[in-house]
Amino acid sequence: MGVKLGILGLGTVGTGTVQLIQDCAGRHPLLQDVEIYRVGVRSPDKPRAVKLPTSVFTTDLAGIVTDPQVDIVVEVIGGLEPARSLILKAIEHGKHVVTANKAVISRFGDEIFTAANQAGVYVMLEAAVGGGIPVIQPLKQSLSVNRIHAVTGIVNGTTNYILTRMQTEGSSFDDVLADAQRLGYAEADPTADVDGLDAADKIAILASLAFAGRIKLQDVYCEGIRQVSKTDITYADKLGFVIKLLAIAKTVNPPPISPSGYLSVRVHPTLVPKAHPLASINGVYNAILIEGEPIQQGMFFGPGAGAGPTASAVSSDILHLVAALKSSTATPNPLLTCAHQDYCQIAPIEELVTRFYARFLTKDQPGVIGKLGTCFGKYGVSLESVVQTGFQGELAEIVVVTHDVREGDFRQALAEIRTLETVDSIPSLLRVL
Ligand code: HSE
């Protein structure tokens, strides 16, 4: 008898998953044990890209997750509700769950994994981060003996595509976004991607796995890319950097050994040195750099979205569960379950110690750079470079890169600089990796 799947949703990821399972020749033989038993859709009569008997389709999604015949529920409808409730109901009815839903896991992981652990079932989420890139299982299994210091990722393809085109074409954010929407690379409502929210969901999940503690999504500092200008991209280029939207989870010194360590978890546009491995990740691709001891560095690279790659991740989770269902042990496999209970303590952004890039528009007068330097010095901000290359109308444009500084101190210096009569504005402020 096959292992019976109840698939919730037949959009891009659901369709890709059904296609992969149906085309199983040359893939892992366990796939042949998988039976697509029910598929929950809104419109059963809609023409579909996959062939399935009509009896498989139903509009009753709650009926799927409570059906005693279903072994594994595959949630690929996305969104918060009814996805969350259906996952919880599936768990309550003893089903293992595979989900691609980063929004639900990052917000309701606590509730979902607690319920799953009580019910003795697994919730698998390889497709929730990095599309086809294996990164969840590597963190849970292959790298689990490492003490992780940092997870740094380009985990949103839409923003990486936009920033890459701004960099190569010298175009503005608005122009590239409009074109990306026309070409289907960006959603009609691009908020979740360009404001960093999608990346925040993903780094919350990665941080939770890397640092073996739960993460409150509201503690993740989040800035998107709307304010990144072509001027900053050009200056960054001259200074030896590219600008990337990075999602970062990092231990705050000293690195904790206990599960609920002190972490900095954040998403923001970042100046990345051109020689850094993440600097060359372009277009819609994603990459996640994991640093720890003893591995040192390992980077996972690949397609972060798309039907085929995401179906690869969903199907690999299904296979793990098929294997678990076929094994005889009654004890949950600790490498598949999510066992940590404690919340990680997240450092406020003011405590972040990093380099900064800032662009100032000032009057073109003697002593302006001196005054900036005095203000920075007063708050212990040491400057790595100061460049004045251009003008915007009557105003001089000054770009500063600092040495490592506490963000709170840097912001105090900026607050004072804003009050200087010779300073017109500070159009850009970016962190440097
Ligand atoms: N919207 C995401 C991105 C893909 O642009 O990378 C799905 O996670």
Short mmCIF file of C-alpha atoms and ligand atoms in Angstrom, two decimals:
data_model
loop_
_atom_site.label_atom_id
_atom_site.label_comp_id
_atom_site.label_asym_id
_atom_site.label_seq_id
_atom_site.Cartn_x
_atom_site.Cartn_y
_atom_site.Cartn_z
CA MET A 1 0.00 0.00 0.00
CA GLY A 2 1.23 3.46 -0.86
CA VAL A 3 1.68 6.31 1.59
CA LYS A 4 -1.31 8.56 0.98
CA LEU A 5 -0.85 12.26 0.41
CA GLY A 6 -3.49 14.91 0.95
CA ILE A 7 -2.28 17.97 -0.93
CA LEU A 8 -3.79 21.33 0.01
CA GLY A 9 -3.55 23.62 -2.99
CA LEU A 10 -2.64 23.09 -6.64
CA GLY A 11 -0.93 26.36 -7.52
CA THR A 12 2.65 26.62 -8.78
CA VAL A 13 4.24 24.56 -5.99
CA GLY A 14 1.41 22.00 -5.73
CA THR A 15 1.43 21.44 -9.48
CA GLY A 16 5.24 21.10 -9.54
CA THR A 17 5.08 18.56 -6.71
CA VAL A 18 2.40 16.43 -8.40
CA GLN A 19 4.37 16.53 -11.66
CA LEU A 20 7.56 15.43 -9.90
CA ILE A 21 5.84 12.56 -8.08
CA GLN A 22 4.11 11.39 -11.25
CA ASP A 23 7.37 11.48 -13.21
CA CYS A 24 9.27 9.26 -10.81
CA ALA A 25 11.48 7.24 -13.20
CA GLY A 26 15.15 7.80 -12.43
CA ARG A 27 14.42 9.39 -9.06
CA HIS A 28 14.55 7.79 -5.60
CA PRO A 29 12.58 4.50 -5.65
CA LEU A 30 10.67 5.45 -2.47
CA LEU A 31 8.74 7.97 -4.60
CA GLN A 32 6.93 5.00 -6.13
CA ASP A 33 5.36 4.36 -2.72
CA VAL A 34 3.66 7.75 -2.73
CA GLU A 35 0.00 7.95 -3.70
CA ILE A 36 -1.64 11.28 -4.52
CA TYR A 37 -4.85 10.45 -2.70
CA ARG A 38 -6.60 13.82 -2.37
CA VAL A 39 -5.96 17.30 -3.71
CA GLY A 40 -7.85 20.21 -2.15
CA VAL A 41 -8.62 23.05 -4.55
CA ARG A 42 -11.06 25.95 -4.76
CA SER A 43 -12.31 25.16 -8.31
CA PRO A 44 -12.23 21.42 -9.11
CA ASP A 45 -13.36 21.98 -12.71
CA LYS A 46 -10.58 24.40 -13.61
CA PRO A 47 -8.25 23.10 -16.38
CA ARG A 48 -5.03 21.81 -14.78
CA ALA A 49 -1.46 21.26 -15.97
CA VAL A 50 -1.49 17.79 -14.33
CA LYS A 51 -3.63 14.74 -15.01
CA LEU A 52 -5.37 13.30 -11.97
CA PRO A 53 -8.63 11.33 -11.63
CA THR A 54 -11.55 13.67 -10.88
CA SER A 55 -12.24 11.68 -7.71
CA VAL A 56 -8.95 12.97 -6.25
CA PHE A 57 -10.14 16.59 -6.26
CA THR A 58 -12.18 18.08 -3.47
CA THR A 59 -13.04 21.56 -2.25
CA ASP A 60 -13.29 20.24 1.31
CA LEU A 61 -9.82 20.99 2.67
CA ALA A 62 -10.84 20.30 6.27
CA GLY A 63 -12.08 16.89 5.05
CA ILE A 64 -8.57 16.09 3.78
CA VAL A 65 -6.79 16.89 7.04
CA THR A 66 -9.27 14.82 9.07
CA ASP A 67 -9.48 11.88 6.61
CA PRO A 68 -8.22 8.75 8.42
CA GLN A 69 -6.79 7.46 5.12
CA VAL A 70 -4.41 10.40 4.68
CA ASP A 71 -0.87 9.81 6.04
CA ILE A 72 0.84 13.06 5.05
CA VAL A 73 -0.70 16.49 4.52
CA VAL A 74 1.18 18.72 2.06
CA GLU A 75 0.21 22.35 2.69
CA VAL A 76 1.02 24.46 -0.36
CA ILE A 77 -1.83 26.98 -0.31
CA GLY A 78 0.31 29.71 1.30
CA GLY A 79 -0.98 32.67 3.32
CA LEU A 80 -1.76 32.62 7.03
CA GLU A 81 -5.33 31.34 7.13
CA PRO A 82 -6.75 28.81 6.54
CA ALA A 83 -3.20 27.36 6.22
CA ARG A 84 -2.41 27.64 9.96
CA SER A 85 -5.71 26.10 11.09
CA LEU A 86 -5.47 23.29 8.54
CA ILE A 87 -1.90 22.43 9.62
CA LEU A 88 -2.99 22.36 13.28
CA LYS A 89 -6.02 20.23 12.48
CA ALA A 90 -3.89 17.83 10.45
CA ILE A 91 -1.51 17.48 13.43
CA GLU A 92 -4.45 16.95 15.78
CA HIS A 93 -5.55 14.10 13.53
CA GLY A 94 -2.11 12.46 13.65
CA LYS A 95 -0.91 13.49 10.18
CA HIS A 96 2.66 14.36 9.35
CA VAL A 97 2.83 17.70 7.57
CA VAL A 98 5.00 19.09 4.78
CA THR A 99 4.70 22.82 4.25
CA ALA A 100 6.30 25.50 2.09
CA ASN A 101 4.72 28.22 4.22
CA LYS A 102 7.40 30.47 5.74
CA ALA A 103 4.84 33.05 6.87
CA VAL A 104 2.94 30.52 9.00
CA ILE A 105 6.06 28.83 10.39
CA SER A 106 7.80 32.10 11.31
CA ARG A 107 4.69 33.40 13.14
CA PHE A 108 3.13 30.22 14.54
CA GLY A 109 6.09 27.82 14.75
CA ASP A 110 5.77 27.67 18.53
CA GLU A 111 2.12 26.60 18.41
CA ILE A 112 2.67 24.23 15.47
CA PHE A 113 5.78 22.44 16.75
CA THR A 114 4.40 22.15 20.28
CA ALA A 115 1.27 20.51 18.84
CA ALA A 116 3.36 18.29 16.55
CA ASN A 117 5.62 17.13 19.39
CA GLN A 118 2.59 16.34 21.55
CA ALA A 119 0.96 14.41 18.72
CA GLY A 120 4.21 12.62 17.79
CA VAL A 121 4.16 13.80 14.18
CA TYR A 122 6.67 15.70 12.04
CA VAL A 123 6.31 19.09 10.36
CA MET A 124 8.79 19.43 7.51
CA LEU A 125 9.61 22.75 5.86
CA GLU A 126 12.54 22.46 3.46
CA ALA A 127 10.66 24.50 0.83
CA ALA A 128 9.95 27.39 3.19
CA VAL A 129 13.44 28.90 2.79
CA GLY A 130 15.57 29.05 -0.34
CA GLY A 131 13.13 27.22 -2.69
CA GLY A 132 15.13 24.33 -4.14
CA ILE A 133 18.25 24.94 -2.04
CA PRO A 134 18.72 22.31 0.65
CA VAL A 135 19.35 24.36 3.80
CA ILE A 136 16.80 23.23 6.42
CA GLN A 137 17.93 19.59 6.54
CA PRO A 138 21.63 20.58 6.40
CA LEU A 139 21.06 22.81 9.44
CA LYS A 140 19.00 20.15 11.24
CA GLN A 141 21.24 17.22 10.36
CA SER A 142 24.47 17.59 8.38
CA LEU A 143 25.71 20.68 10.29
CA SER A 144 24.01 19.94 13.59
CA VAL A 145 27.25 19.15 15.43
CA ASN A 146 28.66 22.59 14.62
CA ARG A 147 28.50 25.62 16.88
CA ILE A 148 27.00 28.10 14.44
CA HIS A 149 28.23 31.70 14.70
CA ALA A 150 26.41 33.28 11.77
CA VAL A 151 23.87 32.60 9.05
CA THR A 152 24.00 35.23 6.31
CA GLY A 153 21.70 34.91 3.35
CA ILE A 154 20.39 36.37 0.18
CA VAL A 155 17.00 34.73 0.63
CA ASN A 156 14.73 36.86 -1.53
CA GLY A 157 15.05 36.47 -5.29
CA THR A 158 12.85 39.45 -6.21
CA THR A 159 14.99 41.99 -4.36
CA ASN A 160 18.22 40.38 -5.54
CA TYR A 161 16.95 40.62 -9.12
CA ILE A 162 16.07 44.30 -8.65
CA LEU A 163 19.40 45.19 -6.99
CA THR A 164 21.37 43.25 -9.61
CA ARG A 165 19.66 45.15 -12.44
CA MET A 166 20.11 48.50 -10.66
CA GLN A 167 23.82 47.63 -10.36
CA THR A 168 24.38 46.47 -13.94
CA GLU A 169 22.13 49.00 -15.73
CA GLY A 170 22.50 52.03 -13.46
CA SER A 171 18.68 52.18 -13.30
CA SER A 172 16.52 53.45 -10.45
CA PHE A 173 14.59 51.25 -8.03
CA ASP A 174 11.19 52.43 -9.34
CA ASP A 175 12.08 51.75 -13.00
CA VAL A 176 13.47 48.27 -12.33
CA LEU A 177 10.55 47.36 -10.06
CA ALA A 178 8.01 48.39 -12.73
CA ASP A 179 9.87 46.36 -15.36
CA ALA A 180 10.23 43.36 -13.01
CA GLN A 181 6.46 43.47 -12.43
CA ARG A 182 5.83 43.61 -16.19
CA LEU A 183 8.12 40.60 -16.71
CA GLY A 184 6.54 38.64 -13.84
CA TYR A 185 9.66 38.66 -11.61
CA ALA A 186 7.94 40.85 -9.01
CA GLU A 187 4.41 40.55 -7.63
CA ALA A 188 1.76 43.19 -8.42
CA ASP A 189 1.89 43.95 -4.68
CA PRO A 190 5.64 43.76 -4.05
CA THR A 191 5.48 44.76 -0.36
CA ALA A 192 6.47 41.42 1.20
CA ASP A 193 9.54 41.19 -1.00
CA VAL A 194 10.83 44.77 -1.32
CA ASP A 195 10.18 45.72 2.31
CA GLY A 196 12.16 42.72 3.54
CA LEU A 197 9.23 40.92 5.20
CA ASP A 198 9.66 37.70 3.22
CA ALA A 199 13.38 37.67 4.09
CA ALA A 200 12.53 38.35 7.76
CA ASP A 201 10.26 35.27 7.85
CA LYS A 202 13.05 33.19 6.33
CA ILE A 203 15.87 34.37 8.62
CA ALA A 204 13.63 33.82 11.66
CA ILE A 205 13.27 30.18 10.56
CA LEU A 206 16.98 29.74 9.77
CA ALA A 207 18.03 31.40 13.05
CA SER A 208 15.71 29.13 15.00
CA LEU A 209 17.34 26.05 13.48
CA ALA A 210 20.91 27.33 13.59
CA PHE A 211 20.72 28.49 17.20
CA ALA A 212 18.28 25.86 18.53
CA GLY A 213 15.79 28.27 20.03
CA ARG A 214 12.56 29.89 19.02
CA ILE A 215 12.54 33.39 17.52
CA LYS A 216 9.84 36.03 17.92
CA LEU A 217 9.32 37.46 14.44
CA GLN A 218 8.66 40.92 15.88
CA ASP A 219 12.24 40.92 17.29
CA VAL A 220 13.71 40.64 13.79
CA TYR A 221 14.89 44.09 12.67
CA CYS A 222 13.72 44.66 9.11
CA GLU A 223 14.51 47.26 6.43
CA GLY A 224 13.73 46.77 2.74
CA ILE A 225 15.34 48.13 -0.42
CA ARG A 226 12.98 50.95 -1.45
CA GLN A 227 15.46 53.60 -0.26
CA VAL A 228 18.46 52.14 -2.09
CA SER A 229 19.36 54.65 -4.81
CA LYS A 230 21.46 54.32 -7.95
CA THR A 231 23.73 57.02 -6.47
CA ASP A 232 24.52 54.75 -3.51
CA ILE A 233 25.08 51.77 -5.78
CA THR A 234 27.59 53.85 -7.78
CA TYR A 235 29.41 55.09 -4.65
CA ALA A 236 29.44 51.58 -3.20
CA ASP A 237 30.92 50.27 -6.44
CA LYS A 238 33.71 52.90 -6.35
CA LEU A 239 34.45 51.96 -2.74
CA GLY A 240 34.67 48.23 -3.62
CA PHE A 241 31.22 47.02 -2.56
CA VAL A 242 27.95 45.78 -4.01
CA ILE A 243 24.63 46.42 -2.25
CA LYS A 244 22.65 43.30 -1.32
CA LEU A 245 19.58 42.71 0.83
CA LEU A 246 21.07 40.47 3.50
CA ALA A 247 19.25 38.44 6.13
CA ILE A 248 21.63 37.92 9.01
CA ALA A 249 21.47 35.93 12.24
CA LYS A 250 24.61 36.14 14.28
CA THR A 251 25.75 35.49 17.81
CA VAL A 252 26.54 38.59 19.81
CA ASN A 253 29.88 38.28 21.58
CA PRO A 254 30.75 36.21 23.45
CA PRO A 255 29.29 33.40 21.32
CA PRO A 256 26.81 31.51 23.50
CA ILE A 257 27.00 27.78 23.95
CA SER A 258 23.61 27.53 25.62
CA PRO A 259 20.58 27.07 23.35
CA SER A 260 18.95 30.40 24.13
CA GLY A 261 21.93 32.60 23.32
CA TYR A 262 22.08 36.30 22.60
CA LEU A 263 21.56 36.95 18.90
CA SER A 264 21.38 39.73 16.37
CA VAL A 265 18.73 38.87 13.77
CA ARG A 266 18.12 41.40 11.01
CA VAL A 267 17.30 42.13 7.39
CA HIS A 268 18.64 45.23 5.68
CA PRO A 269 20.39 46.42 2.53
CA THR A 270 24.11 45.96 3.13
CA LEU A 271 27.34 46.98 1.42
CA VAL A 272 29.07 43.67 0.72
CA PRO A 273 32.80 43.66 -0.20
CA LYS A 274 33.17 42.53 -3.81
CA ALA A 275 35.44 39.64 -2.77
CA HIS A 276 32.84 38.24 -0.32
CA PRO A 277 31.19 34.98 -1.51
CA LEU A 278 27.69 36.58 -1.36
CA ALA A 279 28.70 39.52 -3.58
CA SER A 280 28.58 37.43 -6.74
CA ILE A 281 25.08 35.99 -6.14
CA ASN A 282 23.04 37.78 -8.78
CA GLY A 283 19.58 37.84 -10.31
CA VAL A 284 16.84 35.74 -8.76
CA TYR A 285 19.32 33.32 -7.16
CA ASN A 286 19.55 32.81 -3.41
CA ALA A 287 22.53 31.79 -1.29
CA ILE A 288 23.00 31.11 2.40
CA LEU A 289 26.42 31.28 4.02
CA ILE A 290 26.74 29.33 7.27
CA GLU A 291 29.69 29.96 9.53
CA GLY A 292 30.48 27.81 12.51
CA GLU A 293 32.96 25.65 14.29
CA PRO A 294 34.45 23.38 13.05
CA ILE A 295 32.95 23.77 9.53
CA GLN A 296 34.27 27.38 9.21
CA GLN A 297 32.23 28.36 6.14
CA GLY A 298 29.71 26.55 3.97
CA MET A 299 27.59 28.24 1.33
CA PHE A 300 24.40 26.88 -0.20
CA PHE A 301 23.47 28.36 -3.57
CA GLY A 302 20.64 27.82 -6.02
CA PRO A 303 17.19 28.78 -7.24
CA GLY A 304 15.17 30.34 -4.43
CA ALA A 305 11.77 29.90 -6.05
CA GLY A 306 9.97 28.32 -9.00
CA ALA A 307 7.77 25.28 -9.47
CA GLY A 308 10.48 22.66 -10.11
CA PRO A 309 13.02 23.73 -7.47
CA THR A 310 10.37 24.19 -4.77
CA ALA A 311 8.77 20.85 -5.70
CA SER A 312 12.20 19.26 -5.27
CA ALA A 313 12.28 20.53 -1.66
CA VAL A 314 8.66 19.55 -0.91
CA SER A 315 9.17 16.07 -2.38
CA SER A 316 12.38 15.47 -0.44
CA ASP A 317 10.43 16.20 2.76
CA ILE A 318 7.72 13.77 1.62
CA LEU A 319 10.41 11.12 1.09
CA HIS A 320 11.83 11.66 4.59
CA LEU A 321 8.35 11.05 5.97
CA VAL A 322 7.74 8.01 3.79
CA ALA A 323 11.00 6.59 5.11
CA ALA A 324 9.97 7.41 8.70
CA LEU A 325 6.54 5.81 8.21
CA LYS A 326 8.16 2.68 6.85
CA SER A 327 10.61 2.36 9.74
CA SER A 328 9.45 0.45 12.80
CA THR A 329 10.59 2.69 15.69
CA ALA A 330 7.90 4.17 17.92
CA THR A 331 10.15 7.03 19.15
CA PRO A 332 10.20 10.22 17.05
CA ASN A 333 13.37 10.73 15.04
CA PRO A 334 15.12 13.66 16.81
CA LEU A 335 16.73 14.77 13.54
CA LEU A 336 13.33 15.29 11.90
CA THR A 337 11.44 16.77 14.83
CA CYS A 338 11.74 20.31 16.22
CA ALA A 339 12.59 19.78 19.87
CA HIS A 340 13.71 23.19 21.16
CA GLN A 341 11.31 25.06 23.44
CA ASP A 342 13.16 28.18 24.62
CA TYR A 343 13.10 31.57 22.96
CA CYS A 344 16.41 33.10 21.83
CA GLN A 345 17.20 36.47 23.30
CA ILE A 346 17.52 38.99 20.45
CA ALA A 347 19.80 42.02 20.74
CA PRO A 348 18.15 45.38 20.01
CA ILE A 349 19.45 46.97 16.80
CA GLU A 350 21.11 49.81 18.81
CA GLU A 351 23.54 47.23 20.20
CA LEU A 352 24.63 46.06 16.77
CA VAL A 353 28.31 46.67 16.12
CA THR A 354 28.93 47.15 12.41
CA ARG A 355 30.47 49.44 9.83
CA PHE A 356 28.22 52.07 8.25
CA TYR A 357 28.05 53.87 4.93
CA ALA A 358 26.37 57.30 5.05
CA ARG A 359 25.82 59.89 2.33
CA PHE A 360 25.46 63.56 3.31
CA LEU A 361 24.34 66.57 1.31
CA THR A 362 26.00 69.66 2.75
CA LYS A 363 26.78 73.27 1.96
CA ASP A 364 30.03 73.52 -0.01
CA GLN A 365 31.93 75.52 2.62
CA PRO A 366 35.29 75.25 4.36
CA GLY A 367 35.20 73.24 7.58
CA VAL A 368 32.16 71.05 6.79
CA ILE A 369 34.11 67.80 6.80
CA GLY A 370 35.84 68.94 9.99
CA LYS A 371 32.48 69.47 11.71
CA LEU A 372 31.28 66.02 10.62
CA GLY A 373 34.52 64.53 11.98
CA THR A 374 34.14 66.36 15.29
CA CYS A 375 30.58 65.06 15.79
CA PHE A 376 31.60 61.53 14.93
CA GLY A 377 34.62 61.75 17.23
CA LYS A 378 32.44 62.94 20.12
CA TYR A 379 30.44 59.68 19.98
CA GLY A 380 33.44 57.41 19.42
CA VAL A 381 32.75 56.85 15.71
CA SER A 382 35.99 56.21 13.84
CA LEU A 383 35.98 56.89 10.09
CA GLU A 384 37.51 54.49 7.58
CA SER A 385 37.04 56.76 4.56
CA VAL A 386 35.55 60.13 3.65
CA VAL A 387 34.98 60.97 -0.03
CA GLN A 388 33.63 64.12 -1.61
CA THR A 389 33.29 63.49 -5.31
CA GLY A 390 30.09 65.05 -6.50
CA PHE A 391 27.52 67.77 -6.24
CA GLN A 392 23.74 67.65 -6.26
CA GLY A 393 22.84 71.14 -7.48
CA GLU A 394 24.50 73.60 -5.07
CA LEU A 395 25.09 70.94 -2.43
CA ALA A 396 28.24 68.93 -1.90
CA GLU A 397 27.88 65.17 -1.63
CA ILE A 398 30.04 63.53 1.04
CA VAL A 399 30.21 59.78 1.56
CA VAL A 400 31.55 58.32 4.77
CA VAL A 401 32.40 54.72 5.66
CA THR A 402 33.02 54.07 9.36
CA HIS A 403 35.01 51.47 11.21
CA ASP A 404 32.99 49.13 13.45
CA VAL A 405 30.77 51.19 15.70
CA ARG A 406 27.85 50.56 18.03
CA GLU A 407 24.70 51.48 16.08
CA GLY A 408 23.27 53.45 19.01
CA ASP A 409 26.43 55.65 19.17
CA PHE A 410 26.39 56.17 15.42
CA ARG A 411 22.75 57.26 15.49
CA GLN A 412 23.47 59.74 18.31
CA ALA A 413 26.26 61.26 16.19
CA LEU A 414 23.89 61.47 13.20
CA ALA A 415 21.20 63.15 15.31
CA GLU A 416 23.72 65.87 16.22
CA ILE A 417 24.99 66.13 12.64
CA ARG A 418 21.41 66.71 11.43
CA THR A 419 21.28 69.84 13.59
CA LEU A 420 24.37 71.37 11.91
CA GLU A 421 23.48 74.42 9.88
CA THR A 422 25.83 73.32 7.07
CA VAL A 423 24.21 69.88 6.71
CA ASP A 424 21.21 69.78 4.38
CA SER A 425 20.25 66.10 4.63
CA ILE A 426 21.43 62.53 5.03
CA PRO A 427 19.78 60.74 2.08
CA SER A 428 21.38 57.34 2.72
CA LEU A 429 22.45 55.22 5.60
CA LEU A 430 23.48 51.63 4.97
CA ARG A 431 25.28 48.97 6.95
CA VAL A 432 28.51 47.42 5.67
CA LEU A 433 29.29 43.71 6.03
N1 HSE B 1 8.93 35.87 -3.11
C1 HSE B 1 10.08 35.08 -2.87
C2 HSE B 1 11.29 35.69 -3.55
C3 HSE B 1 9.97 33.66 -3.38
O1 HSE B 1 11.19 36.67 -4.29
O2 HSE B 1 12.37 35.16 -3.34
C4 HSE B 1 9.17 32.78 -2.48
O3 HSE B 1 9.78 32.60 -1.24
#
